[in-house]
Coordinates of C-alpha atoms in Angstrom, one line a residue:
X1 CA 25.9 71.3 14.1
X2 CA 29.5 69.8 13.8
X3 CA 30.5 66.2 14.7
X4 CA 33.5 64.8 15.5
X5 CA 35.6 62.0 13.5
X6 CA 34.1 60.2 11.0
X7 CA 33.7 56.5 12.0
X8 CA 31.6 53.9 11.0
X9 CA 30.2 52.7 14.6
X10 CA 31.0 55.6 16.7
X11 CA 30.1 58.9 15.7
X12 CA 30.5 62.4 17.0
X13 CA 33.6 62.3 19.3
X14 CA 33.4 65.4 21.2
X15 CA 36.3 65.5 23.5
X16 CA 36.3 66.8 27.0
X17 CA 32.2 67.8 26.5
X18 CA 30.5 64.8 27.8
X19 CA 28.4 66.9 30.2
X20 CA 28.0 69.9 28.0
X21 CA 24.5 71.3 28.2
X22 CA 21.9 73.7 26.6
X23 CA 21.0 76.8 28.5
X24 CA 18.0 75.2 29.4
X25 CA 19.6 72.0 30.9
X26 CA 19.4 69.7 27.8
X27 CA 22.6 67.9 27.5
X28 CA 24.2 67.5 24.1
X29 CA 24.1 64.2 22.2
X30 CA 27.6 63.4 20.8
X31 CA 26.2 60.6 18.6
X32 CA 23.9 63.2 16.7
X33 CA 27.3 65.3 16.4
X34 CA 26.3 68.2 18.5
X35 CA 28.6 70.6 18.7
X36 CA 27.6 74.2 18.9
X37 CA 29.5 76.8 17.3
X38 CA 30.6 79.4 20.2
X39 CA 32.5 81.8 18.3
X40 CA 30.5 84.9 17.3
X41 CA 33.1 86.2 14.8
X42 CA 33.4 83.0 13.3
X43 CA 29.8 83.0 12.7
X44 CA 30.0 86.2 11.1
X45 CA 32.8 85.3 9.0
X46 CA 30.7 82.5 7.7
X47 CA 27.8 84.8 6.9
X48 CA 30.4 87.3 5.1
X49 CA 31.4 84.4 3.1
X50 CA 28.4 83.2 2.0
X51 CA 27.8 86.3 -0.4
X52 CA 23.9 86.4 0.5
X53 CA 21.4 88.5 -1.4
X54 CA 18.3 90.0 0.3
X55 CA 16.1 87.8 -2.6
X56 CA 17.7 84.2 -1.2
X57 CA 15.9 81.5 0.6
X58 CA 18.7 79.8 2.9
X59 CA 18.9 76.2 3.6
X60 CA 20.2 75.5 7.1
X61 CA 21.0 71.8 8.1
X62 CA 21.3 71.3 11.7
X63 CA 20.6 74.7 13.1
X64 CA 21.1 73.4 16.7
X65 CA 20.5 76.4 19.1
X66 CA 20.2 78.5 16.7
X67 CA 23.4 80.6 16.6
X68 CA 23.9 80.7 13.0
X69 CA 20.2 80.9 12.3
X70 CA 20.0 83.8 13.9
X71 CA 22.8 85.8 12.1
X72 CA 21.3 84.5 8.7
X73 CA 17.9 86.2 9.4
X74 CA 20.0 89.4 10.6
X75 CA 21.5 89.4 7.3
X76 CA 18.5 90.4 5.4
X77 CA 17.6 87.1 3.6
X78 CA 14.1 86.7 2.2
X79 CA 13.8 83.2 4.3
X80 CA 15.5 80.6 6.4
X81 CA 14.4 76.9 6.4
X82 CA 16.4 74.9 9.0
X83 CA 16.2 71.2 9.0
X84 CA 16.8 69.5 12.6
X85 CA 16.6 66.1 13.7
X86 CA 16.5 66.8 17.3
X87 CA 12.8 67.4 18.6
X88 CA 14.7 69.2 21.5
X89 CA 16.3 71.2 19.2
X90 CA 13.6 72.1 17.5
X91 CA 12.0 73.3 21.0
X92 CA 14.6 75.5 21.7
X93 CA 14.6 77.2 18.3
X94 CA 11.0 77.7 18.7
X95 CA 11.6 79.3 22.1
X96 CA 14.6 81.6 20.8
X97 CA 12.9 83.1 18.2
X98 CA 9.1 83.5 19.8
X99 CA 8.3 87.0 19.2
X100 CA 11.7 87.7 17.3
X101 CA 10.6 90.4 14.3
X102 CA 12.1 88.2 12.0
X103 CA 10.6 84.8 13.4
X104 CA 8.1 85.2 10.3
X105 CA 11.4 84.5 7.7
X106 CA 12.1 81.1 9.4
X107 CA 10.6 78.0 9.0
X108 CA 12.0 74.9 10.7
X109 CA 11.5 71.5 9.7
X110 CA 12.1 68.5 11.8
X111 CA 13.1 65.6 10.5
X112 CA 16.3 63.8 8.7
X113 CA 17.6 66.0 6.0
X114 CA 18.6 62.7 4.2
X115 CA 15.2 61.1 4.1
X116 CA 13.4 64.3 3.5
X117 CA 12.3 66.4 0.3
X118 CA 14.4 69.2 0.5
X119 CA 12.4 72.4 -0.4
X120 CA 13.5 75.2 -3.0
X121 CA 16.6 77.0 -1.7
X122 CA 19.1 79.6 -3.2
X123 CA 21.9 78.7 -1.1
X124 CA 23.0 76.4 1.9
X125 CA 24.9 77.5 5.0
X126 CA 25.4 74.9 7.5
X127 CA 27.3 73.5 10.4
X128 CA 26.4 69.6 9.8
X129 CA 27.1 66.8 11.6
X130 CA 30.1 65.4 10.3
X131 CA 29.1 61.5 9.8
X132 CA 26.7 62.6 7.2
X133 CA 29.3 64.6 5.3
X134 CA 29.2 62.3 2.0
X135 CA 25.7 61.6 1.7
X136 CA 24.7 65.2 2.2
X137 CA 27.2 66.5 -0.2
X138 CA 25.7 64.4 -3.0
X139 CA 22.1 65.0 -1.9
X140 CA 22.9 68.7 -2.1
X141 CA 24.5 68.0 -5.6
X142 CA 21.5 65.8 -7.1
X143 CA 19.1 68.6 -5.8
X144 CA 16.9 70.6 -8.3
X145 CA 16.7 73.1 -9.4
X146 CA 20.3 73.7 -9.1
X147 CA 21.2 76.0 -6.1
X148 CA 24.0 78.9 -6.4
X149 CA 26.4 77.4 -3.8
X150 CA 26.6 75.9 -0.3
X151 CA 28.9 77.1 2.3
X152 CA 29.4 74.1 4.5
X153 CA 31.2 73.1 7.6
X154 CA 33.1 69.9 7.6
X155 CA 35.8 67.8 9.2
X156 CA 38.9 69.1 8.0
X157 CA 40.2 65.9 6.4
X158 CA 37.1 65.5 4.5
X159 CA 37.0 69.1 3.4
X160 CA 40.6 68.7 2.1
X161 CA 40.0 65.7 0.3
X162 CA 37.0 67.5 -1.5
X163 CA 39.4 70.5 -2.8
X164 CA 42.4 67.9 -3.5
X165 CA 44.0 68.3 -6.7
X166 CA 46.0 65.7 -9.0
X167 CA 49.2 64.7 -7.2
X168 CA 48.1 65.8 -3.5
X169 CA 48.2 62.8 -0.9
X170 CA 44.5 63.0 -0.2
X171 CA 43.4 63.1 -3.9
X172 CA 40.8 60.1 -4.2
X173 CA 37.3 59.1 -5.8
X174 CA 35.7 61.7 -3.7
X175 CA 37.7 64.3 -5.2
X176 CA 37.1 63.7 -8.6
X177 CA 33.4 62.8 -8.5
X178 CA 32.7 66.0 -6.4
X179 CA 34.9 68.2 -8.5
X180 CA 33.1 66.8 -11.6
X181 CA 29.6 68.1 -10.3
X182 CA 31.2 71.4 -8.8
X183 CA 33.8 74.1 -8.3
X184 CA 34.9 73.6 -4.5
X185 CA 37.1 76.0 -2.7
X186 CA 38.5 75.9 0.8
X187 CA 37.2 79.2 2.5
X188 CA 38.8 78.8 6.3
X189 CA 40.4 76.4 8.9
X190 CA 38.1 76.2 12.0
X191 CA 40.0 74.9 15.3
X192 CA 38.2 72.4 17.5
X193 CA 37.8 75.2 20.6
X194 CA 35.5 77.1 18.4
X195 CA 32.9 74.6 19.3
X196 CA 31.2 73.8 22.4
X197 CA 31.6 70.7 23.4
X198 CA 35.0 70.9 21.2
X199 CA 35.1 67.9 18.8
X200 CA 38.2 65.7 18.8
X201 CA 39.2 67.2 14.8
X202 CA 39.4 70.6 13.3
X203 CA 37.3 71.7 10.9
X204 CA 37.1 73.8 7.5
X205 CA 34.5 75.7 5.8
X206 CA 34.0 74.7 2.1
X207 CA 32.2 76.6 -0.9
X208 CA 30.5 74.1 -3.4
X209 CA 29.0 75.6 -6.7
X210 CA 27.2 73.1 -8.8
X211 CA 28.6 73.1 -12.4
X212 CA 25.6 74.8 -14.8
X213 CA 25.3 72.8 -17.0
X214 CA 26.5 69.2 -15.7
X215 CA 29.2 67.7 -17.8
X216 CA 27.8 65.7 -21.2
X217 CA 28.7 62.3 -19.8
X218 CA 27.0 59.6 -18.5
X219 CA 27.7 59.6 -14.6
X220 CA 27.3 55.6 -14.4
X221 CA 30.0 55.3 -17.2
X222 CA 32.2 57.9 -15.3
X223 CA 31.9 56.2 -12.0
X224 CA 32.4 52.9 -13.5
X225 CA 35.7 54.2 -14.7
X226 CA 36.9 56.2 -11.9
X227 CA 36.0 53.2 -9.4
X228 CA 38.4 50.9 -11.4
X229 CA 41.1 53.7 -11.6
X230 CA 41.3 54.5 -7.8
X231 CA 41.0 50.7 -6.7
X232 CA 44.6 51.6 -6.3
X233 CA 45.4 55.0 -7.4
X234 CA 49.2 54.7 -7.4
X235 CA 49.4 51.8 -9.9
X236 CA 49.7 52.3 -13.5
X237 CA 46.5 52.2 -15.4
X238 CA 48.1 49.3 -17.6
X239 CA 48.4 47.1 -14.6
X240 CA 45.1 47.9 -13.1
X241 CA 43.4 47.1 -16.4
X242 CA 45.2 43.8 -17.0
X243 CA 43.5 42.7 -13.9
X244 CA 41.5 39.4 -14.4
X245 CA 38.3 41.0 -12.9
X246 CA 38.5 44.2 -14.6
X247 CA 38.9 42.6 -17.7
X248 CA 36.0 39.9 -17.5
X249 CA 33.8 42.9 -16.3
X250 CA 34.4 44.9 -19.5
X251 CA 34.4 42.2 -21.8
X252 CA 31.0 41.3 -20.6
X253 CA 29.7 44.6 -21.1
X254 CA 31.7 44.7 -24.6
X255 CA 29.7 41.8 -25.9
X256 CA 26.7 43.2 -24.4
X257 CA 26.7 46.2 -26.2
X258 CA 27.6 44.2 -29.1
X259 CA 24.3 42.3 -29.3
X260 CA 22.5 45.5 -28.8
X261 CA 24.1 47.3 -31.6
X262 CA 21.3 49.3 -33.2
X263 CA 18.5 51.2 -31.1
X264 CA 20.0 50.5 -27.7
X265 CA 23.6 51.1 -28.5
X266 CA 22.7 54.5 -30.2
X267 CA 20.8 55.7 -27.1
X268 CA 23.4 54.8 -25.0
X269 CA 26.0 56.9 -27.0
X270 CA 23.6 59.9 -26.3
X271 CA 23.5 59.4 -22.8
X272 CA 24.1 62.5 -20.4
X273 CA 24.5 63.0 -16.9
X274 CA 21.0 63.5 -15.1
X275 CA 20.1 64.2 -11.7
X276 CA 19.0 60.6 -11.2
X277 CA 22.9 60.0 -12.0
X278 CA 24.1 62.2 -9.5
X279 CA 22.0 60.7 -6.9
X280 CA 23.5 57.3 -7.1
X281 CA 26.5 59.0 -5.2
X282 CA 24.3 58.9 -2.1
X283 CA 24.4 54.8 -2.3
X284 CA 28.2 54.8 -2.5
X285 CA 29.1 56.9 0.5
X286 CA 30.8 53.9 2.6
X287 CA 33.8 53.7 -0.1
X288 CA 33.8 57.2 -1.2
X289 CA 33.9 59.2 2.0
X290 CA 37.7 58.6 3.7
X291 CA 39.8 56.7 1.2
X292 CA 43.5 56.5 1.1
X293 CA 45.9 55.4 -1.2
X294 CA 46.5 51.9 -2.1
X295 CA 43.7 51.0 0.7
X296 CA 42.7 47.8 -1.0
X297 CA 44.7 44.7 0.7
X298 CA 43.2 42.3 -1.7
X299 CA 45.6 41.1 -4.6
X300 CA 44.4 41.1 -8.0
X301 CA 45.7 38.6 -10.6
X302 CA 46.6 40.3 -13.7
X303 CA 46.1 38.0 -16.9
X304 CA 49.1 36.9 -18.8
X305 CA 48.4 36.4 -22.5
X306 CA 49.8 32.8 -22.3
X307 CA 46.8 31.8 -19.8
X308 CA 44.1 32.8 -21.9
X309 CA 42.3 31.9 -24.9
X310 CA 42.5 33.5 -28.1
X311 CA 39.3 35.9 -27.9
X312 CA 40.4 36.8 -24.3
X313 CA 43.8 37.7 -25.5
X314 CA 42.5 39.8 -28.2
X315 CA 40.2 41.9 -26.1
X316 CA 43.0 42.4 -23.6
X317 CA 45.2 43.3 -26.7
X318 CA 42.5 45.9 -27.3
X319 CA 42.1 47.6 -24.1
X320 CA 45.9 47.9 -23.9
X321 CA 45.6 49.7 -27.5
X322 CA 43.0 52.2 -26.1
X323 CA 45.6 53.2 -23.1
X324 CA 48.5 53.7 -25.6
X325 CA 46.3 55.4 -27.9
X326 CA 45.9 58.0 -25.1
X327 CA 49.4 57.7 -23.5
X328 CA 47.8 56.5 -20.6
X329 CA 49.2 52.8 -19.8
X330 CA 52.2 54.3 -17.6
X331 CA 49.9 56.9 -15.9
X332 CA 48.6 57.0 -12.4
X333 CA 45.1 57.9 -11.3
X334 CA 46.4 59.8 -8.4
X335 CA 48.2 62.3 -11.3
X336 CA 45.3 62.5 -13.5
X337 CA 42.9 65.6 -13.8
X338 CA 39.1 65.9 -14.6
X339 CA 40.3 66.6 -18.3
X340 CA 42.2 63.1 -18.3
X341 CA 39.6 61.2 -17.3
X342 CA 37.0 62.4 -19.3
X343 CA 39.4 62.0 -22.5
X344 CA 40.0 58.3 -21.3
X345 CA 36.4 57.8 -21.2
X346 CA 35.5 59.0 -24.4
X347 CA 38.5 56.6 -26.0
X348 CA 37.0 53.7 -24.3
X349 CA 33.2 54.4 -25.0
X350 CA 34.4 55.0 -29.1
X351 CA 35.9 51.7 -29.3
X352 CA 32.8 50.3 -27.9
X353 CA 34.0 49.7 -23.9
X354 CA 31.5 50.7 -21.5
X355 CA 31.5 50.8 -17.7
X356 CA 27.8 50.4 -16.6

């Protein structure tokens, strides 16, 4: 089921659908993002783009009344596991598929998909409540064993952030983090009138394919760097890394690493991205989901060489030297690619500068 516009306190947002009900008279709850796909041709299109195989176990999230569920079963997959929070919908699914010739292939789990342990699955096909877009995306990407792909309906703006490229207005920290872990492609735009009740925003279907293997980088390090870079994505990196708060953080990390040069420093250098690293993203949803350019309003103090002691000035010179070495000082995060960020992180790490 799709939801309305992403908001912190007001979820759902189905315009003109307050009185919409299920066939049995059960009202939809906008707070749960209950907007049911009503266009059979659109459901068929999503199924076709999913590339299902007869051996697939399919995970469906928020099946609602089962319109997509039915098509998944009829596509000839091995099994469909549907996770539904609303007990009324679970009952509706049970009634709908009772006596259905393919009912033995359907397993319904009642619970919160963000809190329950997900079973094995090959592919995820879902029309989700939009208020869980960020945490669900990163929960899926942290799932093991790695699945083949996910074909998911998102709020259109969120979807366009997922697929945004360097230089695009919507390119943000969310874009960079998701694309580090997966290949993301936009499949189709879906108008709001394809839902009952219609939400206030349009939607898009996106395909997410986890990268195999994961990039050889510590995600803690990666996200620490990207968090700084996208604090104000249109400022030059030279300006960002002159900020007092940033320099103090990096100098503290540097001194800590200096005091642990031997065994622990060696282990740090060999650290790779792990599922636990990826799972950390689920705790970063508030500032990952709907960022805008230069959204930070607080003024950051830049450190001038005359305002600091010799050791602090020396450390600042070290940071600026790293940026200049890679020709990054005058570049902006909004224009940097995955390769650029990986290269920048490697330059910092080689110089003993860490972000976690």
